[in-house]
Structure formats: C-alpha cells, structure tokens
Short mmCIF file of C-alpha atoms and ligand atoms in Angstrom, two decimals:
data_model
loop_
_atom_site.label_atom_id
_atom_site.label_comp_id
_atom_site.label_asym_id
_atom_site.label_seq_id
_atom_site.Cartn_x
_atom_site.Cartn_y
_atom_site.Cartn_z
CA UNK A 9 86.70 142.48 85.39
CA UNK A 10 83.17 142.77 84.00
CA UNK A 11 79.93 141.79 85.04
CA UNK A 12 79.84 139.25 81.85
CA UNK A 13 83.13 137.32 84.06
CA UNK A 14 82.82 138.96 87.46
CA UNK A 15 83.26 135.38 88.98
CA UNK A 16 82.25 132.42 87.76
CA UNK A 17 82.85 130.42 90.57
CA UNK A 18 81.35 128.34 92.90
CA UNK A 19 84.11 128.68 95.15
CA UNK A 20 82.76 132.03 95.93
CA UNK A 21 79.80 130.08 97.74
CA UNK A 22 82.11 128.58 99.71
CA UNK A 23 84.19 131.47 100.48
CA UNK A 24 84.44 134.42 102.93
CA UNK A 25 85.09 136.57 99.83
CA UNK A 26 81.32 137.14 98.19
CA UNK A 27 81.20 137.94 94.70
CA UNK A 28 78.22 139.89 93.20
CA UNK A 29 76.08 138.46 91.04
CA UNK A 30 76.50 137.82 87.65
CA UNK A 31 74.65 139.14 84.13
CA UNK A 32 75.18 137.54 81.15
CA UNK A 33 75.81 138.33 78.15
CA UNK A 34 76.19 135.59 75.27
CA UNK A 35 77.40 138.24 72.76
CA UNK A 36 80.36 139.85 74.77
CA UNK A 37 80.97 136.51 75.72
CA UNK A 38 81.58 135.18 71.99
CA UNK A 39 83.45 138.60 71.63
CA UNK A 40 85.83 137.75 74.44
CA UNK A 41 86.44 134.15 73.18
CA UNK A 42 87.36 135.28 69.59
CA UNK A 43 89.86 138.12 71.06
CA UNK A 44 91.12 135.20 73.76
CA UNK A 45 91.50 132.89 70.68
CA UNK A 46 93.22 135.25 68.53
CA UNK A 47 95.72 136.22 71.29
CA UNK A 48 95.96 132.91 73.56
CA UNK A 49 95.50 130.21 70.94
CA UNK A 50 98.04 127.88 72.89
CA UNK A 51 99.17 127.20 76.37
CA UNK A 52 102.60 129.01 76.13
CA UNK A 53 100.68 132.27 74.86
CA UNK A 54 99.01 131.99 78.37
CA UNK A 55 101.94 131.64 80.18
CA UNK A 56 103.68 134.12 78.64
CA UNK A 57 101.73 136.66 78.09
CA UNK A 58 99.20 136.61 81.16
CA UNK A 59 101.17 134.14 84.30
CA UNK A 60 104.87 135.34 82.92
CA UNK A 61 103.98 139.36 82.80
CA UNK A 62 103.56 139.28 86.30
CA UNK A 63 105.87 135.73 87.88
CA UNK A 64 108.82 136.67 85.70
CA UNK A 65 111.67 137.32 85.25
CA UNK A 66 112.99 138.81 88.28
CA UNK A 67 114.42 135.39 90.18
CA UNK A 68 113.52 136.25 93.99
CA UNK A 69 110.15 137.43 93.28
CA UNK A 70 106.60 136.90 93.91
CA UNK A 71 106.19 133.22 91.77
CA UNK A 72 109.39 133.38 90.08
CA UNK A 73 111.28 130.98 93.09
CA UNK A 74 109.89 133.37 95.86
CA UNK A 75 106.55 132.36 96.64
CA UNK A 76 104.85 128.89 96.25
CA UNK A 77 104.11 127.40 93.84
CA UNK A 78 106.85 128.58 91.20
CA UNK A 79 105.19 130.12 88.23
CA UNK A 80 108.16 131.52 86.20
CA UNK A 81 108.33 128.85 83.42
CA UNK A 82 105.64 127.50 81.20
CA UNK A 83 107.05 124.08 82.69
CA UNK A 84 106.73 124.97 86.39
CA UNK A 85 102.89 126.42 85.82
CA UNK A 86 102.52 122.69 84.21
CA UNK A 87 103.83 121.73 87.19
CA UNK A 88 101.01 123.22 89.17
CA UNK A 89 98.70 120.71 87.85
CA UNK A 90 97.01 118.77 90.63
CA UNK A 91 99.57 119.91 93.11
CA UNK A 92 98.76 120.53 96.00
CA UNK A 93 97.49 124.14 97.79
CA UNK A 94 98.37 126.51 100.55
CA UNK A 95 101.44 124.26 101.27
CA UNK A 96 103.56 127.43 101.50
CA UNK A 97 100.98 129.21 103.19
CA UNK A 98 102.02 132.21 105.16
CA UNK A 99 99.45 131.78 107.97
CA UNK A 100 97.81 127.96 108.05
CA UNK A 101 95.20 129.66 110.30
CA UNK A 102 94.01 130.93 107.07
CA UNK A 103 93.75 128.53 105.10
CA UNK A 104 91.03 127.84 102.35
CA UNK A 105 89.28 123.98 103.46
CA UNK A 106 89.25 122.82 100.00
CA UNK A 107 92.57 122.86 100.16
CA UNK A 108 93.00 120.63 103.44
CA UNK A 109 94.00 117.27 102.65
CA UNK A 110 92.64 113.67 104.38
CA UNK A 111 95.03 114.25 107.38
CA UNK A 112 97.32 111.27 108.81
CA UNK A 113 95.98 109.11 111.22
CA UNK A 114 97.14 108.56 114.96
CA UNK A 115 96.97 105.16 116.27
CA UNK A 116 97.66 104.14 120.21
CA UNK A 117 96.82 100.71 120.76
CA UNK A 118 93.04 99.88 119.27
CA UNK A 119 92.42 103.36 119.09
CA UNK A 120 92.97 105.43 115.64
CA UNK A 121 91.68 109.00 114.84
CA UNK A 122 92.34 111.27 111.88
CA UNK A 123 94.96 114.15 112.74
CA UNK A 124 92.93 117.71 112.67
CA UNK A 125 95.97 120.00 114.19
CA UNK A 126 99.14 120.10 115.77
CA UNK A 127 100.72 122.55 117.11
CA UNK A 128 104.52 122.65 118.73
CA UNK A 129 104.89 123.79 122.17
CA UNK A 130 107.08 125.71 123.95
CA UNK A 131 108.59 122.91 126.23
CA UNK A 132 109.40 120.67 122.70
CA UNK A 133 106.07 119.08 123.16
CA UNK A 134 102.92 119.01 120.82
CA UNK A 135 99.65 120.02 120.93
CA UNK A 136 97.76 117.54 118.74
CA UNK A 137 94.00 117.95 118.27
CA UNK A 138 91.79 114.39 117.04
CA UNK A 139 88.26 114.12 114.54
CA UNK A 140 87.67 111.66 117.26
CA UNK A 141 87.42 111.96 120.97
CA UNK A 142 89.73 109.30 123.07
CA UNK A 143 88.01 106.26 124.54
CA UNK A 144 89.97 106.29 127.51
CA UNK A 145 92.33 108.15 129.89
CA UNK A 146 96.07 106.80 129.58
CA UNK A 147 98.80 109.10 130.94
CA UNK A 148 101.98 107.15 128.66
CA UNK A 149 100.05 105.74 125.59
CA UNK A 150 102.24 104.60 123.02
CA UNK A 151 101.78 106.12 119.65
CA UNK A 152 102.61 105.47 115.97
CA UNK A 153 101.21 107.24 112.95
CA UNK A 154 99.87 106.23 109.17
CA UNK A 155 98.93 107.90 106.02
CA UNK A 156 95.47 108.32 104.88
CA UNK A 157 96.28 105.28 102.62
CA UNK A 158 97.27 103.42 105.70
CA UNK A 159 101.14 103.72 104.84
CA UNK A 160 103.52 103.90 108.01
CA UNK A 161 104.31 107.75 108.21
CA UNK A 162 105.91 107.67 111.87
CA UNK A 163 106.28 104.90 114.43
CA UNK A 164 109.27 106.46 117.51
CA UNK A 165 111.33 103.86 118.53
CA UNK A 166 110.68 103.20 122.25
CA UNK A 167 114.01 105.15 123.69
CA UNK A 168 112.57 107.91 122.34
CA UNK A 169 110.13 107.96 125.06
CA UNK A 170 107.84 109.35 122.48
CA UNK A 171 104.04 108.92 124.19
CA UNK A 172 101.08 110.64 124.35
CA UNK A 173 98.39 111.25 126.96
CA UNK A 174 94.59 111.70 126.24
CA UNK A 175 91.54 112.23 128.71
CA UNK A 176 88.67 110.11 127.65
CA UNK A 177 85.75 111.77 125.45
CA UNK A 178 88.76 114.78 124.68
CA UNK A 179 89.74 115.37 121.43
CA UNK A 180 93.07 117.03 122.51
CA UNK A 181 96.17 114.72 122.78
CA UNK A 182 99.51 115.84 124.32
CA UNK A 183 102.39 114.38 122.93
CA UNK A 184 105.89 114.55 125.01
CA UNK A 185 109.44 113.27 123.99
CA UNK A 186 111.55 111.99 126.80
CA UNK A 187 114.38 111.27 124.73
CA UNK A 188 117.81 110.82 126.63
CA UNK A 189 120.48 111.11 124.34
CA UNK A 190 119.45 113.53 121.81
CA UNK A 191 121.79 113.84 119.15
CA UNK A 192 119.96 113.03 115.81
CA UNK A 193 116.92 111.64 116.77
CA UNK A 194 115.64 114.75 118.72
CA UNK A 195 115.29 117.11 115.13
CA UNK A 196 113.92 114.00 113.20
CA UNK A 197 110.80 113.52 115.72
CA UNK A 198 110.60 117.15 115.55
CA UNK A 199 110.24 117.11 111.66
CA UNK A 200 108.19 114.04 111.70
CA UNK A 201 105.55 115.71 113.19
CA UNK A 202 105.95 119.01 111.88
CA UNK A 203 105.28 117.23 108.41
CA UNK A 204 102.11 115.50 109.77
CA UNK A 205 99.20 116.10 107.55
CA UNK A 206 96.27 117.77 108.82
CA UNK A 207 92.98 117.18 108.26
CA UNK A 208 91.73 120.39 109.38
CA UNK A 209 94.67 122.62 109.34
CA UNK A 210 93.13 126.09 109.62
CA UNK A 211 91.58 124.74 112.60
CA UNK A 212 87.62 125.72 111.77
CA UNK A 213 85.91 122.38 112.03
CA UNK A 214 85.62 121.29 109.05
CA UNK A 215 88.21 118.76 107.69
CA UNK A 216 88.21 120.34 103.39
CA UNK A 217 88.73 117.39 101.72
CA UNK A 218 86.20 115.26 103.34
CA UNK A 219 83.59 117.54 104.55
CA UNK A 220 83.39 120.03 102.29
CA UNK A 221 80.34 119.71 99.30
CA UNK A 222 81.09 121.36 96.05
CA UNK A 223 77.80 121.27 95.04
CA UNK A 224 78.75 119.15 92.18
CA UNK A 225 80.88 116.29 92.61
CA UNK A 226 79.83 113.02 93.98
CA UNK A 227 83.42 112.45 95.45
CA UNK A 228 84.62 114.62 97.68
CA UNK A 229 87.83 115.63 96.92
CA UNK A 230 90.19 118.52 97.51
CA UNK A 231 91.01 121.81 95.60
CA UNK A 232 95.04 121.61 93.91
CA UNK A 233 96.41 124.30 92.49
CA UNK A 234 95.03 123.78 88.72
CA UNK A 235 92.31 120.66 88.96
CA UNK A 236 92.00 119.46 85.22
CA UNK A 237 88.54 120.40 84.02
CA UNK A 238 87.34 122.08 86.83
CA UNK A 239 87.27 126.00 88.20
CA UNK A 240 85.27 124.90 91.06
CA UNK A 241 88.53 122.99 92.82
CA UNK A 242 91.28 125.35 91.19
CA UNK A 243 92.31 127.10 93.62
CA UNK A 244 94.54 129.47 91.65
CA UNK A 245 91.20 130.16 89.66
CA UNK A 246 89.70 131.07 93.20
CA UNK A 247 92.91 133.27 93.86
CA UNK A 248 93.04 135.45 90.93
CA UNK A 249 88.81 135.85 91.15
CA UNK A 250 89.37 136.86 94.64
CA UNK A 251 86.61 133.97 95.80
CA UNK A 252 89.01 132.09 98.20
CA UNK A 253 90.27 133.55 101.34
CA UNK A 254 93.57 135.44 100.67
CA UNK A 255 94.87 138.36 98.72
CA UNK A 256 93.82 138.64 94.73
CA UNK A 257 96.43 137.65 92.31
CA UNK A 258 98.39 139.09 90.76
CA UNK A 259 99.07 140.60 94.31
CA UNK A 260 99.83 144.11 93.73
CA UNK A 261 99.56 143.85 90.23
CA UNK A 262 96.50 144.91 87.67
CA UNK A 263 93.96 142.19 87.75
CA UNK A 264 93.14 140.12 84.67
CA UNK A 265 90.86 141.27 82.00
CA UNK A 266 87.86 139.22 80.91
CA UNK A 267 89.77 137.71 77.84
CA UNK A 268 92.71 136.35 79.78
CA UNK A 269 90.41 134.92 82.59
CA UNK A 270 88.50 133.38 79.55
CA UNK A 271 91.89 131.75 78.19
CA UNK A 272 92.46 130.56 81.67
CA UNK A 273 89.18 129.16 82.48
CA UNK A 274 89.39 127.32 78.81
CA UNK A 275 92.78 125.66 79.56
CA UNK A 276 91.56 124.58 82.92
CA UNK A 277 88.76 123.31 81.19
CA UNK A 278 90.53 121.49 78.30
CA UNK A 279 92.93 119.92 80.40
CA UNK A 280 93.01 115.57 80.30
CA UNK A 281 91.21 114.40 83.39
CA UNK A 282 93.63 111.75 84.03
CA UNK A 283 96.33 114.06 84.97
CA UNK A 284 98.48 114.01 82.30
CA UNK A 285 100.33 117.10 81.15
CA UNK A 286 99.87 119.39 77.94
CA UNK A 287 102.46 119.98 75.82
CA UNK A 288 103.74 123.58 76.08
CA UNK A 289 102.50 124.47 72.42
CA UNK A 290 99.24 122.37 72.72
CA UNK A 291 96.31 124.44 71.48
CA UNK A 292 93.80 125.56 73.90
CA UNK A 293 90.26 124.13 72.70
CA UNK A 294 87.75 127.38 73.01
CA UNK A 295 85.62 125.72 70.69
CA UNK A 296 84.64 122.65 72.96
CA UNK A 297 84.84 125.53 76.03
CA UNK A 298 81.41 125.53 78.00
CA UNK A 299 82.79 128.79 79.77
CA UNK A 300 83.19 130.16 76.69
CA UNK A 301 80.18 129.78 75.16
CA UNK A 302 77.51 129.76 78.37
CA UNK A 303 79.40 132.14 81.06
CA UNK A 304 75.85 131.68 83.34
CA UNK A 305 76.94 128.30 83.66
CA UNK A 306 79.61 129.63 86.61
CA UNK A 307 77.47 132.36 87.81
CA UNK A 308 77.16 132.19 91.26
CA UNK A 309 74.17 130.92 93.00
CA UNK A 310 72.92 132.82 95.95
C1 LIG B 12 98.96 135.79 87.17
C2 LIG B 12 99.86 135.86 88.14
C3 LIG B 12 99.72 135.14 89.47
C4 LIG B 12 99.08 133.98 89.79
C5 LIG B 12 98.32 133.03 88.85
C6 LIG B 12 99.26 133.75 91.20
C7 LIG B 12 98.76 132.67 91.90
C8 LIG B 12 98.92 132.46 93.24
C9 LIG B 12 98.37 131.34 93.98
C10 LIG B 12 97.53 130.22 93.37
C11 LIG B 12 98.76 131.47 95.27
C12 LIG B 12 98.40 130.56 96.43
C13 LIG B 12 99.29 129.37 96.51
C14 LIG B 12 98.81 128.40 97.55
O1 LIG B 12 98.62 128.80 98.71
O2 LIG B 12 98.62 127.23 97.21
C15 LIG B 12 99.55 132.66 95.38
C16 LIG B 12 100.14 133.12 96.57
C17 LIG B 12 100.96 134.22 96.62
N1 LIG B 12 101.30 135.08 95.59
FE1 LIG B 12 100.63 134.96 93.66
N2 LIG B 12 100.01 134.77 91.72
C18 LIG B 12 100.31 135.65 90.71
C19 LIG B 12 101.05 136.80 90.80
C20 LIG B 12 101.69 137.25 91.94
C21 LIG B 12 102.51 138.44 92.02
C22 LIG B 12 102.77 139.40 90.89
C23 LIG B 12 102.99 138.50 93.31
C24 LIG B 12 103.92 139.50 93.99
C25 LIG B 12 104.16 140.70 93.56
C26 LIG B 12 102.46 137.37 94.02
C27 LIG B 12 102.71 137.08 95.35
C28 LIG B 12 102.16 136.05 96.05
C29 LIG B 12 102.38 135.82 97.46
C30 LIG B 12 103.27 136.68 98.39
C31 LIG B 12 101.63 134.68 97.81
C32 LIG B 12 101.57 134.01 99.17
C33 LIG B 12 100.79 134.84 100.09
C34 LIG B 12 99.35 134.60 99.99
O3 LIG B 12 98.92 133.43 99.96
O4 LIG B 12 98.62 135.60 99.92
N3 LIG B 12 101.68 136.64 93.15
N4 LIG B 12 99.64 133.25 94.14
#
C-alpha cells in the first residue's frame, strides 16, 4: 500500500494498530481513481475481481461459508451492509468497541442496568457483570431481561428458580438456575443468556456503541461491517487497513493495492444512507468520491 493510501482511517486513532502518517499526493491520487475507474467501474467488478479473488470459490474457506460474514457472492458482500461485526469472533476478549452493540438490560425489581459481560460458569451458573453498581444486597432477586429498545428478551418462569444475587455498590451479579425437572427448559435458559447482548463484550470498560467518539458524528453509533458512506465505522475497511484490532485481510493473502482500496473506499462512500441495497451492476460514483479526489481528507490525525 502506498504512502498516498497508507490508511485513511480514523479508526486507526482508535485502534491498537497505529498507522504512519500519511503524504499526499493529489496527482497519484487522480492516477489511481482513473485506473480504479477503468477496472472497477461497477459493484460486481469489485466483488469479483478484488473480495471474490480471495473469498471464492473454494466452499469451506476463509469467507466463502467458513468464516463470518460470508463474502463469496456479490449478494452475500451486499449482505454485509450494516450488519453487524465481530459476531463470529474467534476470541470476544478481542474485540474492536465500535463494534459492541447497546447491550440488553437486566431488570430485578426497580432496579435495571445495561448488561456489560457474562460469562458461563463451571457449575451451570453465570457470571454477569452491570454498567451500574446494585443498590442493594438480595441473595434470591428475581430477574427478567429487555432489549435496548425495551423489548422483552428473557423473563424465566418462576420453577425455573432462575435468580440472581448482587452485593450493594458491586457491579458483579451471579445468576444461578435451580431448575428441578430439566428436560427442555435447562438448554433454553442456557441459550437465552448465551445470546444476551453485551454492552461491553471485550470486557475493557468502555461500552463501543455508546462511549466511543468518532471524532465526527454527533450520534454515537456502532461500526457494521460496511456502514453506508462512512470508512470511519466500516469495520471491514478497518480490517483490510490493518487499523482495527485483528489480523489484516485478506488473511494470508497479498494485501490490496492502492486502486482497489480506492474502489472500495468509493463504494462505501457512494452507498444510500438509508440502508438500502445497490444493485449488483450499479456503477460506482468516483466522480462524486471525496476519497478520491482529497485522500488527506482520511489521513490520520496524530
Ligand atoms: C478481500 C478479502 C477479505 C475481506 C474483505 C475480509 C474481511 C474480513 C472481515 C471484515 C472480518 C471480520 C468479521 C467480523 O469480525 O465482523 C474477517 C475475519 C476473518 N477472515 Fe477475512 N476477509 C478477506 C479475506 C480473507 C481470507 C482470504 C481469509 C483466509 C484465508 C480470511 C479469513 C478470515 C478469518 C479466519 C477471520 C476471523 C478471524 C479474525 O477475526 O481474525 N479472510 N475478514
């Protein structure tokens, strides 16, 4: 990659993966968007020539049905579009916080308190750790949980024996089952919680989608896969710049080169901000492309 595209990203900033600096140069840049134009013009060029060289065709492999998110199609990279990240992740302790979600919330009597972590226990209990500390001590508190959006996620019947207990002014929350007749119910609680969302997954602190400042937008919202119009929360745009925690994509593969970032960057650019999906054989607009034309734009700032 050279120094003209070396990054681009503020990601980077936000990153334990520094990228150097970047110098411009508006005439490679022009350069690079001509030979991007002449060999990417539309979004099926991209897939098939940059994501498909590398995803495809070998079914059981890296993105083609292997590894998350399925890449092999120009449908299924479509499909990418504001989904959501690191939801296959190999280690959660790793995860990048822009890709954290507003976690569910708990809720025991008055008190309610965003979901940071869980973890499973050995004994078939849980672990769960709170944004908020408990306002009292209660040995067999009952508990339910919602969605972000307040939508009913998980509420144990009673003879589940489902309760939690909490110290007051702790954030940490034991959960324990006392179910008596197992048969179904037992693997259901299990996956309930296992599909809890957390706020702060990777366990640092900071809960991504809320806490986290771009440096740009006014709401704060997570990173998805490919976020229309913007490089800052794509997080495959972080993953094959190597400015997100992670290994570089294409893993074990030659990296892009500068014109095939640019066609990237410009199709993540052009996309419509209200989510809706390109056609296959749309063109990709490098004439309305600010990446194209002003590549200091995404420099990084120290
Ligand atoms: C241009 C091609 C590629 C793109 C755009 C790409 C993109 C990505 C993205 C965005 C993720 C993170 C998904 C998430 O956590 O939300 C990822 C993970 C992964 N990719 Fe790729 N990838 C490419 C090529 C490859 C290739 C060629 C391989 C294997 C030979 C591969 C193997 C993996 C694996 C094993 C993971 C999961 C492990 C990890 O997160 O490090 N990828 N890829």
């Amino acid at each position: 990659m050279s120094r003209v595209l070396a990054s681009l990203s503020l990601l980077a900033a936000l990153s334990a993966c520094p990228v150097d600096p970047v110098v411009t140069d508006i005439d490679e840049a022009r350069a690079l968007t001509a030979t991007a134009k002449s060999k990417f013009p539309r979004v099926v060029d991209l897939h098939q020539k940059i994501v498909a060289r590398s995803c495809a065709p070998n079914t059981g492999v890296c993105h083609n049905t292997n590894n998350y998110p399925e890449l092999a199609t120009p449908a299924s990279f479509l499909a990418s579009i504001n989904a959501w990240c690191n939801l296959a992740s190999p280690d959660p302790a790793q995860g990048f916080d822009l890709c954290e979600r507003a976690g569910d919330v708990l809720v025991s009597g008055s008190f309610q308190s965003e979901v940071a972590h869980t973890e499973r226990q050995p004994d078939g209990g849980w672990q769960l750790t709170l944004r908020d500390p408990a306002p009292r001590t209660d040995d067999v508190a009952p508990v339910r949980f919602k969605s972000a959006l307040n939508e009913l996620v998980f509420q144990p019947l009673p003879e589940w024996g489902v309760t939690i207990a909490m110290v007051e002014g702790s954030t940490q929350i034991s959960l324990s089952i006392a179910i008596e007749e197992p048969f179904f119910a037992e693997p259901y609680i299990d996956e309930a919680l296992t599909a809890l969302v957390q706020g702060d997954q990777n366990g640092n602190g900071v809960f991504g989608a809320a806490d986290v400042d771009d440096g740009v937008s006014e709401a704060r919202v997570g990173a998805t896969v490919i976020a229309p119009q913007s490089l800052l929360r794509s997080y495959l745009w972080g993953r094959i710049t190597g400015t997100v925690p992670g290994s570089r994509m294409p893993l074990a593969n030659q990296a892009l080169s500068d014109d095939e970032y640019l066609a990237l960057a410009c199709f993540i650019e052009g996309l419509p901000a209200n989510g809706s999906l390109p056609a296959t054989d749309a063109a990709i607009d490098y004439d309305a492309c600010a990446f194209a034309k002003e590549p200091i734009l995404f420099a990084i700032k120290d």
